[in-house]
Amino acid sequence: MLDLRSVIGDEDISSAEGIERACATITQKEKEVNERLEAILSRQCQIESKLSGISRSMSTLHSVENDTKSLADRISQTAALAESVSAKVRRLDEARSRVSECQQRVHDLIDLQLCSQGVMTAIREEDYEKGAAHVSRYLSMDQNLLQRTADDVTGSVTSVSKALQTLEEATTKMREIISQKFDEAVRKDDLASVERFFKIFPLLGMHKDGIAKFSSYICQKLEVKAQKELRTSMDVAKAEKRMAVAFADTLTSLLENFARVFKVNQPIIESCYGTGYLLNMYEILQVECDKEVRNLILEFNKNRQIAKRVAQINEYMKSDGGVTLGHFRKPSGGSVDKLNPKDIDSLIGEITIMHSRAELYFRFMKRRVVADLEGSSLEDEDKKAKLSRSENIITKCDLSRQMQELLGTYLLLERYFMEESVLKAIALDTFEQGQQCSSMVDDVFFIIRKSIRRSTSTQSMNGICAVINNAASCFEGDFINALKGPLKNGYPSGYIDLAQAYNAIQSSIQQGKLQTSDAEQARTNFIVQLNNADMSTEFIETLWATMSEEIRGAFANMTQRESEILESCMSGLKGVKDSLKAVVDFGMQQLKSSAIKPRLNPWVDQFLTYNHRLTEEELAAYEAGETFAQFLIVQIDGLLNSFKSVLSPRNYDALVSILATEVTSRLERAIKKSTFNRLGGLVLDQEVRALGTYLTGATSWSVRDKMARLTQIATLLNLEKVSELSEYWNPNENNDMPAWRITPNEVRSILILREDFRIEDIKRVKI
Amino acid sequence: MEDYKFLFKVVLVGNAGVGKTCLVRRFTQGLFPPGQGATIGVDFMIKTVEVEGEKIKLQIWDTAGQERFRSITQSYYRSAHALILVYDISCQPTFDCLPDWLREIQEYANSKVLKILVGNKTDRDDREIPTQIGEEFAKQHDMYFLETSAKEAENVERLFYEIAAELIEQARSKEPISQHSRSTADSIGLSSLGSKANYLSQSGCCSSLSSHST
């Protein structure tokens, strides 16, 4: 419905214009409406055809509905039918299972009858396998059920309960007989029978008893074997060359015997007893193993005089007034009857073998037991408890304890061996001509490497780490002290002329004779120890790297924790490098104060005696003769040459560096005490250049940096006139020139040294 | 590279069963595992603590108390920055052994090592060693003193934090210059720590810790 109001809107229809406008609007609207109506009409036939289509399909739909209904009916019918069928099937199934259960019970009963008849015959006929098979069959039946069956049928068929009774009796009897027979076989040492009855135990439900009895039988055998071996190997070994490792050999074969028995019987146990029983056997075997090892260790301690030696070492260490850090024991002397480290060398080797064998044994046993438990059908909780029990057996068993004690002994002996051998190497230190280092560096590093390497063969991470710690102590203590000792006294500047002294050192070194004089010997010693310390910094790095690699190679399956502990201990060893560097630095300072400074200063001070205000004639004369630079270079060259062949390359470089610093600072001071004219400045510049060239050539690295200040001072004094400075002045680094190391104030005070420069000019110069 | 400024090695020693492992576990993992088996050889744990805004890595070495491991444990004394000597306040023999332990420390450790005496198991009501006795013993031997309970977590944090604080102070007073040069994470070696003397002020050494504990 068109609302007229809404069409005409708020047109004012009171006026003609308004009416006209409204009319126009209405006409417009009318037109629109007509158009829409026409459009709708045009669609009429379309809609009509669709409607007729729909009415046609309606009839078809009716039949579909009917069909659907009948289908639904049938489905529900079928479902009801199926349900009733399946209920029947279920009942049928139930009945069937009951029948089969019943059958099973009947079978059981028949078997029971058979068994009860058979078992007695078997026992009588001593066919224990058969008897045990009967019993096993009986035991595999549900005992409660059997009892109930017996109760059910009681009265009518008494034979069931009778059979039960018979079987129960037979079981007890069989158990008794088999135990008895087994014991008898053990007594007779009849291995075949032992194995025969051993296999019967699980049939009688006596798994644990079987394992226990069999294990104790094995233990008995092993005990005899071990004792015999211990005796014979002691006798035999004494005469043979394996004497040194006789106990290690015995322990090896002892542990191997246990491991072998374990390995051989594992399949039998697993097939007859099932998995999960290995632990029981291991538990019993370990007790025996502990006992045998204890005997062996007892014999070992007695034979190898362990207690005495340990006491001796402890006594000796205490007699030193305590091995306080940095305390340098005298290698020889002392009234204490002390052990020769060489004597215990082979003993230490033997102990490491013994320890490693035990470690291997534990690993073997643990692997087997754990694998057996993991593969068993035990409940998770039970399995866990058994696994922790096996872990417990290994950590708490006497063998572990014995080995821990042995490792303690090893560490004491190894430490003594290492410290004493190092002291000996230091005491026997010799110096070969043409060498820069003496024998002790090689020797000490050899000894310590040997000790660390030997520790890895104990197979014990705790042992290795302790030896590494001890090695670091040994370096930091005795070794560093030995290096530092001669350095502390300083480089002796002797009573003879120093130039001669250097020559004397050289010649004495060349001749390999060191008997000339105390001072010379001290000098050589000083230089050699300085070189030793330098060389050691390199060696310690190498030792650290190779040992890390070797240990990691030997222990492929380290835990994260073990790896961290090892890392920490190894870094302690690496830390020795810093101490060694400190020794080198200390030695260098000593060399500087006692050898460089006293020699160098007079030479440089010669500068002051030269005239630096030269006329042309004087310059010509000066250049014709020996210039200061030539003089200084010859002297320095002599000094350096005396050291070049004896110092290690790194030490020599350090020496040149120290010398360069000394020369430049001393010369700078001498320059500041002199006055120059133009030609004097020219000569100075030439001389500084010559000195720079010489020092650069003397060493493998650049001394340009050290010469920078001096070069710049010479440049200043070589200026034509003050104003030229601006061409050179360059406080900041750039590509062409190094930055000025001289402050503006210093520049002024240096320029003043040129007597021909006027103070006003210098003051005026812009810098 | 881990972010820490100092690394200190702290070694715990003392008789078997006084609770060394439990102290370490309590501090590093916040656990008190009952029925702890005996430690074999040595074990170590790391904990980074923050003291005065500095990250400190504490490497805590837990040693076996049993006699037969002595050879192993002795080798760790030298590199220790601090040694914690533990006894059980409810077990007189563990206290009686202290002089033996001190002899060991004297023999193997750096003479300037920081020593702390700890009476553990304050949770037990069968105390045999009065606090005062422990305190006096510590005073006599230039040691700090503290009583702890690993079970109740009493004083455990404080023990290690105070050690860290003390060690930082020592390191600072030793190397005022090199502190800047060592800005990269690096351990301050023991040698540098202990070589110069007098960081352990003789008079006040016992006071700072023990005064709180009473």
mmCIF file of C-alpha atoms in Angstrom, chain A residues 265-522:
data_model
loop_
_atom_site.group_PDB
_atom_site.id
_atom_site.type_symbol
_atom_site.label_atom_id
_atom_site.label_comp_id
_atom_site.label_asym_id
_atom_site.label_seq_id
_atom_site.Cartn_x
_atom_site.Cartn_y
_atom_site.Cartn_z
ATOM 1 C CA ASN A 265 74.903 -71.045 32.472
ATOM 2 C CA GLN A 266 72.870 -68.085 31.375
ATOM 3 C CA PRO A 267 71.230 -69.914 28.426
ATOM 4 C CA ILE A 268 70.414 -72.963 30.596
ATOM 5 C CA ILE A 269 68.833 -70.798 33.227
ATOM 6 C CA GLU A 270 66.918 -68.791 30.701
ATOM 7 C CA SER A 271 65.569 -71.874 28.932
ATOM 8 C CA CYS A 272 64.743 -73.922 32.045
ATOM 9 C CA TYR A 273 63.911 -71.174 34.509
ATOM 10 C CA GLY A 274 62.846 -68.290 32.286
ATOM 11 C CA THR A 275 64.122 -64.726 32.436
ATOM 12 C CA GLY A 276 64.539 -62.671 35.577
ATOM 13 C CA TYR A 277 66.441 -65.287 37.577
ATOM 14 C CA LEU A 278 69.950 -64.251 36.621
ATOM 15 C CA LEU A 279 70.041 -61.728 39.420
ATOM 16 C CA ASN A 280 69.568 -64.485 42.005
ATOM 17 C CA MET A 281 72.509 -66.337 40.601
ATOM 18 C CA TYR A 282 74.630 -63.213 40.411
ATOM 19 C CA GLU A 283 73.854 -62.359 43.994
ATOM 20 C CA ILE A 284 75.178 -65.703 45.187
ATOM 21 C CA LEU A 285 78.145 -65.735 42.872
ATOM 22 C CA GLN A 286 79.174 -62.240 43.925
ATOM 23 C CA VAL A 287 79.444 -63.334 47.537
ATOM 24 C CA GLU A 288 81.814 -66.087 46.530
ATOM 25 C CA CYS A 289 83.678 -63.763 44.211
ATOM 26 C CA ASP A 290 84.111 -61.292 47.066
ATOM 27 C CA LYS A 291 85.546 -64.050 49.195
ATOM 28 C CA GLU A 292 88.019 -65.185 46.577
ATOM 29 C CA VAL A 293 89.106 -61.661 45.749
ATOM 30 C CA ARG A 294 89.565 -60.964 49.421
ATOM 31 C CA ASN A 295 91.908 -63.933 49.682
ATOM 32 C CA LEU A 296 93.770 -62.819 46.627
ATOM 33 C CA ILE A 297 94.118 -59.240 47.802
ATOM 34 C CA LEU A 298 95.271 -60.471 51.174
ATOM 35 C CA GLU A 299 97.954 -62.503 49.479
ATOM 36 C CA PHE A 300 98.757 -59.589 47.217
ATOM 37 C CA ASN A 301 99.135 -57.152 50.081
ATOM 38 C CA LYS A 302 101.382 -59.578 51.904
ATOM 39 C CA ASN A 303 103.497 -60.466 48.919
ATOM 40 C CA ARG A 304 103.852 -56.952 47.572
ATOM 41 C CA GLN A 305 104.392 -55.474 51.022
ATOM 42 C CA ILE A 306 101.693 -52.923 50.409
ATOM 43 C CA ALA A 307 101.194 -51.978 54.029
ATOM 44 C CA LYS A 308 104.886 -51.477 54.586
ATOM 45 C CA ARG A 309 105.328 -49.420 51.479
ATOM 46 C CA VAL A 310 102.318 -47.265 52.196
ATOM 47 C CA ALA A 311 103.590 -46.667 55.691
ATOM 48 C CA GLN A 312 107.018 -45.847 54.315
ATOM 49 C CA ILE A 313 105.616 -43.324 51.895
ATOM 50 C CA ASN A 314 103.414 -41.720 54.504
ATOM 51 C CA GLU A 315 106.329 -41.557 56.882
ATOM 52 C CA TYR A 316 108.514 -39.996 54.241
ATOM 53 C CA MET A 317 105.948 -37.414 53.263
ATOM 54 C CA LYS A 318 105.369 -36.491 56.858
ATOM 55 C CA SER A 319 109.077 -36.231 57.567
ATOM 56 C CA ASP A 320 109.203 -33.425 55.058
ATOM 57 C CA GLY A 321 107.349 -31.349 57.551
ATOM 58 C CA GLY A 322 104.212 -31.740 55.569
ATOM 59 C CA VAL A 323 104.027 -31.339 51.856
ATOM 60 C CA THR A 324 102.985 -27.750 52.085
ATOM 61 C CA LEU A 325 102.309 -26.030 48.863
ATOM 62 C CA GLY A 326 105.378 -24.604 47.279
ATOM 63 C CA HIS A 327 107.651 -26.447 49.601
ATOM 64 C CA PHE A 328 110.574 -27.791 47.694
ATOM 65 C CA ARG A 329 111.809 -31.076 49.038
ATOM 66 C CA LYS A 330 115.408 -31.912 48.663
ATOM 67 C CA PRO A 331 115.536 -34.732 46.181
ATOM 68 C CA SER A 332 118.269 -36.557 47.931
ATOM 69 C CA GLY A 333 119.128 -36.895 51.568
ATOM 70 C CA GLY A 334 116.948 -37.320 54.582
ATOM 71 C CA SER A 335 117.552 -40.154 56.957
ATOM 72 C CA VAL A 336 114.232 -41.791 56.160
ATOM 73 C CA ASP A 337 114.583 -45.091 54.457
ATOM 74 C CA LYS A 338 112.758 -44.155 51.321
ATOM 75 C CA LEU A 339 111.400 -46.035 48.391
ATOM 76 C CA ASN A 340 112.927 -45.760 45.000
ATOM 77 C CA PRO A 341 110.131 -44.691 42.677
ATOM 78 C CA LYS A 342 111.480 -47.048 40.081
ATOM 79 C CA ASP A 343 110.891 -49.984 42.411
ATOM 80 C CA ILE A 344 107.191 -49.337 42.636
ATOM 81 C CA ASP A 345 106.781 -48.597 38.937
ATOM 82 C CA SER A 346 105.822 -52.146 37.994
ATOM 83 C CA LEU A 347 103.696 -52.514 41.112
ATOM 84 C CA ILE A 348 101.682 -49.466 40.091
ATOM 85 C CA GLY A 349 101.245 -51.018 36.674
ATOM 86 C CA GLU A 350 99.998 -54.213 38.245
ATOM 87 C CA ILE A 351 97.477 -52.380 40.383
ATOM 88 C CA THR A 352 96.065 -50.519 37.400
ATOM 89 C CA ILE A 353 95.552 -53.818 35.590
ATOM 90 C CA MET A 354 93.845 -55.321 38.625
ATOM 91 C CA HIS A 355 91.553 -52.351 38.965
ATOM 92 C CA SER A 356 90.647 -52.288 35.310
ATOM 93 C CA ARG A 357 89.821 -56.015 35.369
ATOM 94 C CA ALA A 358 87.381 -55.508 38.198
ATOM 95 C CA GLU A 359 85.778 -52.615 36.332
ATOM 96 C CA LEU A 360 85.414 -54.799 33.252
ATOM 97 C CA TYR A 361 83.963 -57.601 35.352
ATOM 98 C CA PHE A 362 81.357 -55.316 36.858
ATOM 99 C CA ARG A 363 80.432 -53.941 33.493
ATOM 100 C CA PHE A 364 80.020 -57.442 32.088
ATOM 101 C CA MET A 365 77.876 -58.651 34.975
ATOM 102 C CA LYS A 366 75.780 -55.549 35.055
ATOM 103 C CA ARG A 367 75.085 -55.696 31.344
ATOM 104 C CA ARG A 368 73.957 -59.322 31.544
ATOM 105 C CA VAL A 369 71.815 -58.947 34.633
ATOM 106 C CA VAL A 370 70.164 -55.766 33.433
ATOM 107 C CA ALA A 371 69.467 -57.216 29.993
ATOM 108 C CA ASP A 372 67.948 -60.293 31.632
ATOM 109 C CA LEU A 373 65.742 -58.187 33.896
ATOM 110 C CA GLU A 374 64.711 -55.857 31.104
ATOM 111 C CA GLY A 375 63.669 -58.836 28.990
ATOM 112 C CA SER A 376 61.706 -60.466 31.776
ATOM 113 C CA SER A 377 57.956 -60.389 32.122
ATOM 114 C CA LEU A 378 58.073 -58.934 35.607
ATOM 115 C CA GLU A 379 55.803 -56.124 36.710
ATOM 116 C CA ASP A 380 57.321 -52.689 36.228
ATOM 117 C CA GLU A 381 57.613 -52.006 39.899
ATOM 118 C CA ASP A 382 59.127 -55.370 40.633
ATOM 119 C CA LYS A 383 61.557 -54.869 37.787
ATOM 120 C CA LYS A 384 62.577 -51.496 39.087
ATOM 121 C CA ALA A 385 63.173 -52.892 42.548
ATOM 122 C CA LYS A 386 65.288 -55.691 41.124
ATOM 123 C CA LEU A 387 67.284 -53.317 38.952
ATOM 124 C CA SER A 388 68.094 -51.138 41.914
ATOM 125 C CA ARG A 389 68.942 -54.260 43.873
ATOM 126 C CA SER A 390 71.438 -55.311 41.217
ATOM 127 C CA GLU A 391 72.904 -51.779 41.288
ATOM 128 C CA ASN A 392 73.105 -52.048 45.032
ATOM 129 C CA ILE A 393 74.894 -55.378 44.921
ATOM 130 C CA ILE A 394 77.524 -53.941 42.625
ATOM 131 C CA THR A 395 78.145 -50.763 44.598
ATOM 132 C CA LYS A 396 78.030 -52.364 48.007
ATOM 133 C CA CYS A 397 79.776 -55.648 47.373
ATOM 134 C CA ASP A 398 83.087 -56.385 48.918
ATOM 135 C CA LEU A 399 84.826 -56.499 45.564
ATOM 136 C CA SER A 400 83.861 -52.857 44.984
ATOM 137 C CA ARG A 401 85.170 -51.928 48.394
ATOM 138 C CA GLN A 402 88.383 -53.854 47.823
ATOM 139 C CA MET A 403 88.877 -52.100 44.525
ATOM 140 C CA GLN A 404 88.214 -48.706 46.060
ATOM 141 C CA GLU A 405 90.899 -49.430 48.589
ATOM 142 C CA LEU A 406 93.183 -50.637 45.858
ATOM 143 C CA LEU A 407 92.556 -47.442 43.942
ATOM 144 C CA GLY A 408 93.476 -45.487 47.057
ATOM 145 C CA THR A 409 96.736 -47.383 47.263
ATOM 146 C CA TYR A 410 97.299 -46.812 43.578
ATOM 147 C CA LEU A 411 96.798 -43.069 43.931
ATOM 148 C CA LEU A 412 99.207 -42.849 46.823
ATOM 149 C CA LEU A 413 101.843 -44.841 44.987
ATOM 150 C CA GLU A 414 101.282 -42.982 41.745
ATOM 151 C CA ARG A 415 101.578 -39.657 43.477
ATOM 152 C CA TYR A 416 104.745 -40.725 45.181
ATOM 153 C CA PHE A 417 106.109 -42.086 41.936
ATOM 154 C CA MET A 418 105.262 -38.904 40.093
ATOM 155 C CA GLU A 419 106.579 -36.497 42.702
ATOM 156 C CA GLU A 420 109.727 -38.423 43.394
ATOM 157 C CA SER A 421 110.485 -39.016 39.735
ATOM 158 C CA VAL A 422 109.951 -35.354 39.012
ATOM 159 C CA LEU A 423 112.295 -34.417 41.852
ATOM 160 C CA LYS A 424 114.788 -36.869 40.523
ATOM 161 C CA ALA A 425 114.509 -35.451 37.029
ATOM 162 C CA ILE A 426 115.068 -32.010 38.471
ATOM 163 C CA ALA A 427 118.051 -33.209 40.481
ATOM 164 C CA LEU A 428 119.583 -34.952 37.495
ATOM 165 C CA ASP A 429 118.928 -32.000 35.244
ATOM 166 C CA THR A 430 121.601 -31.827 32.560
ATOM 167 C CA PHE A 431 122.222 -29.398 29.845
ATOM 168 C CA GLU A 432 123.459 -30.464 26.447
ATOM 169 C CA GLN A 433 125.327 -28.089 24.240
ATOM 170 C CA GLY A 434 123.404 -26.657 21.338
ATOM 171 C CA GLN A 435 120.157 -27.108 23.199
ATOM 172 C CA GLN A 436 118.150 -24.284 24.610
ATOM 173 C CA CYS A 437 116.408 -26.343 27.233
ATOM 174 C CA SER A 438 117.765 -28.826 29.709
ATOM 175 C CA SER A 439 116.769 -32.423 30.190
ATOM 176 C CA MET A 440 114.331 -31.838 33.001
ATOM 177 C CA VAL A 441 111.576 -30.343 30.864
ATOM 178 C CA ASP A 442 111.352 -33.386 28.652
ATOM 179 C CA ASP A 443 111.800 -35.691 31.621
ATOM 180 C CA VAL A 444 109.200 -34.062 33.828
ATOM 181 C CA PHE A 445 106.628 -33.951 31.071
ATOM 182 C CA PHE A 446 107.399 -37.533 30.174
ATOM 183 C CA ILE A 447 106.873 -38.661 33.762
ATOM 184 C CA ILE A 448 103.640 -36.804 34.188
ATOM 185 C CA ARG A 449 102.287 -37.941 30.872
ATOM 186 C CA LYS A 450 103.173 -41.484 31.839
ATOM 187 C CA SER A 451 101.318 -41.176 35.125
ATOM 188 C CA ILE A 452 98.206 -39.684 33.573
ATOM 189 C CA ARG A 453 98.239 -42.217 30.792
ATOM 190 C CA ARG A 454 98.635 -45.020 33.299
ATOM 191 C CA SER A 455 95.722 -43.691 35.301
ATOM 192 C CA THR A 456 93.451 -44.092 32.289
ATOM 193 C CA SER A 457 94.161 -47.806 32.323
ATOM 194 C CA THR A 458 92.568 -48.114 35.766
ATOM 195 C CA GLN A 459 89.260 -47.523 33.958
ATOM 196 C CA SER A 460 88.227 -45.366 36.864
ATOM 197 C CA MET A 461 87.203 -41.778 36.241
ATOM 198 C CA ASN A 462 87.730 -40.958 39.901
ATOM 199 C CA GLY A 463 91.278 -42.265 39.667
ATOM 200 C CA ILE A 464 92.074 -40.362 36.493
ATOM 201 C CA CYS A 465 90.777 -37.091 37.858
ATOM 202 C CA ALA A 466 92.761 -37.493 41.059
ATOM 203 C CA VAL A 467 95.960 -38.166 39.122
ATOM 204 C CA ILE A 468 95.330 -35.109 36.948
ATOM 205 C CA ASN A 469 94.838 -33.027 40.080
ATOM 206 C CA ASN A 470 98.049 -34.404 41.538
ATOM 207 C CA ALA A 471 99.870 -33.707 38.302
ATOM 208 C CA ALA A 472 98.754 -30.086 38.395
ATOM 209 C CA SER A 473 99.939 -29.853 42.021
ATOM 210 C CA CYS A 474 103.237 -31.352 41.065
ATOM 211 C CA PHE A 475 103.757 -28.814 38.286
ATOM 212 C CA GLU A 476 102.684 -25.907 40.432
ATOM 213 C CA GLY A 477 104.864 -27.082 43.278
ATOM 214 C CA ASP A 478 108.183 -28.746 42.674
ATOM 215 C CA PHE A 479 108.486 -28.044 38.979
ATOM 216 C CA ILE A 480 107.721 -24.328 39.077
ATOM 217 C CA ASN A 481 109.939 -23.934 42.118
ATOM 218 C CA ALA A 482 112.776 -25.621 40.311
ATOM 219 C CA LEU A 483 112.325 -23.262 37.387
ATOM 220 C CA LYS A 484 111.952 -20.217 39.540
ATOM 221 C CA GLY A 485 114.790 -20.995 41.941
ATOM 222 C CA PRO A 486 117.684 -19.811 39.743
ATOM 223 C CA LEU A 487 115.631 -16.894 38.453
ATOM 224 C CA LYS A 488 115.050 -15.532 41.932
ATOM 225 C CA ASN A 489 118.739 -14.828 42.425
ATOM 226 C CA GLY A 490 118.755 -12.684 39.333
ATOM 227 C CA TYR A 491 121.063 -12.856 36.391
ATOM 228 C CA PRO A 492 124.520 -12.645 37.903
ATOM 229 C CA SER A 493 126.606 -9.786 36.561
ATOM 230 C CA GLY A 494 130.010 -11.010 37.471
ATOM 231 C CA TYR A 495 133.352 -9.634 38.490
ATOM 232 C CA ILE A 496 134.784 -9.865 34.999
ATOM 233 C CA ASP A 497 133.848 -7.598 32.151
ATOM 234 C CA LEU A 498 130.359 -8.424 31.052
ATOM 235 C CA ALA A 499 131.189 -8.764 27.389
ATOM 236 C CA GLN A 500 133.669 -11.425 28.384
ATOM 237 C CA ALA A 501 131.109 -13.036 30.555
ATOM 238 C CA TYR A 502 128.725 -13.508 27.651
ATOM 239 C CA ASN A 503 131.479 -14.862 25.511
ATOM 240 C CA ALA A 504 132.481 -17.169 28.301
ATOM 241 C CA ILE A 505 128.962 -18.514 28.570
ATOM 242 C CA GLN A 506 128.807 -19.095 24.895
ATOM 243 C CA SER A 507 132.122 -20.839 24.724
ATOM 244 C CA SER A 508 131.411 -22.916 27.771
ATOM 245 C CA ILE A 509 128.088 -23.902 26.281
ATOM 246 C CA GLN A 510 129.733 -24.738 23.023
ATOM 247 C CA GLN A 511 132.299 -26.880 24.721
ATOM 248 C CA GLY A 512 129.713 -28.468 26.874
ATOM 249 C CA LYS A 513 131.718 -27.649 29.915
ATOM 250 C CA LEU A 514 130.169 -25.835 32.767
ATOM 251 C CA GLN A 515 132.886 -26.037 35.302
ATOM 252 C CA THR A 516 134.398 -22.653 34.596
ATOM 253 C CA SER A 517 133.022 -20.564 37.376
ATOM 254 C CA ASP A 518 130.098 -20.345 39.693
ATOM 255 C CA ALA A 519 128.876 -17.131 38.183
ATOM 256 C CA GLU A 520 128.980 -18.536 34.700
ATOM 257 C CA GLN A 521 127.189 -21.620 35.774
ATOM 258 C CA ALA A 522 124.583 -19.517 37.451
#
